[in-house]
Amino acid sequence: MTSVAAGEVDSFRNLVPTSMLEETKRLQQVPWERKVTDGLGTRHQAIQHSYEMQPETPLAS
């Protein structure tokens, strides 16, 4: 361990305690699951209403 701290060894492994393993995996996965629209907030009420409006006449089949 002292040779790693002193910079004499270039290769080493980071050890994660078993109690932190699941949380570490979750934190590593979060950026990959994030959507572009996350955290954008809500639309103004008038604009949201226009998205929820139904057409006046149904589409003829």
Coordinates of C-alpha atoms in Angstrom, one line a residue:
M1 CA 0.0 0.0 0.0
T2 CA 2.8 2.4 0.7
S3 CA 4.3 1.8 -2.7
V4 CA 1.0 2.8 -4.3
A5 CA 0.8 5.9 -2.2
A6 CA 4.4 6.8 -3.1
G7 CA 3.7 6.3 -6.8
E8 CA 6.1 3.5 -7.2
V9 CA 3.4 1.1 -8.5
D10 CA 1.2 2.0 -11.5
S11 CA -1.4 -0.7 -11.2
F12 CA -3.7 -1.3 -8.3
R13 CA -7.4 -2.1 -7.5
N14 CA -9.8 0.0 -5.6
L15 CA -11.7 -2.1 -3.1
V16 CA -15.3 -1.2 -2.2
P17 CA -16.8 -2.5 1.1
T18 CA -19.6 -5.0 0.6
S19 CA -22.0 -2.8 2.4
M20 CA -21.5 0.0 -0.3
L21 CA -21.5 -2.3 -3.3
E22 CA -25.1 -1.9 -4.4
E23 CA -25.1 1.9 -3.8
T24 CA -21.9 2.2 -5.9
K25 CA -23.4 0.2 -8.8
R26 CA -26.6 2.3 -8.6
L27 CA -24.6 5.6 -8.7
Q28 CA -22.6 4.4 -11.7
Q29 CA -25.8 3.4 -13.6
V30 CA -27.7 6.6 -13.0
P31 CA -26.0 8.8 -15.7
W32 CA -26.7 6.0 -18.3
E33 CA -30.4 5.9 -17.5
R34 CA -31.0 9.7 -17.4
K35 CA -33.4 11.0 -20.1
V36 CA -32.9 14.3 -22.0
T37 CA -36.2 15.6 -20.6
D38 CA -35.4 14.9 -16.9
G39 CA -35.6 18.0 -14.7
L40 CA -37.2 20.3 -17.3
G41 CA -40.2 21.2 -15.2
T42 CA -43.8 21.7 -16.3
R43 CA -45.4 23.5 -19.2
H44 CA -47.5 26.7 -18.6
Q45 CA -51.2 25.7 -18.0
A46 CA -52.4 27.2 -21.3
I47 CA -49.8 25.3 -23.3
Q48 CA -50.5 22.0 -21.5
H49 CA -54.2 22.5 -22.2
S50 CA -53.4 22.7 -26.0
Y51 CA -51.6 19.3 -25.7
E52 CA -54.6 17.7 -24.0
M53 CA -57.3 19.0 -26.4
Q54 CA -59.2 16.5 -28.5
P55 CA -60.1 17.1 -32.1
E56 CA -63.6 18.4 -32.6
T57 CA -64.4 15.9 -35.4
P58 CA -63.2 12.3 -35.4
L59 CA -61.1 11.1 -38.2
A60 CA -63.2 9.4 -40.9
S61 CA -62.3 5.8 -41.6

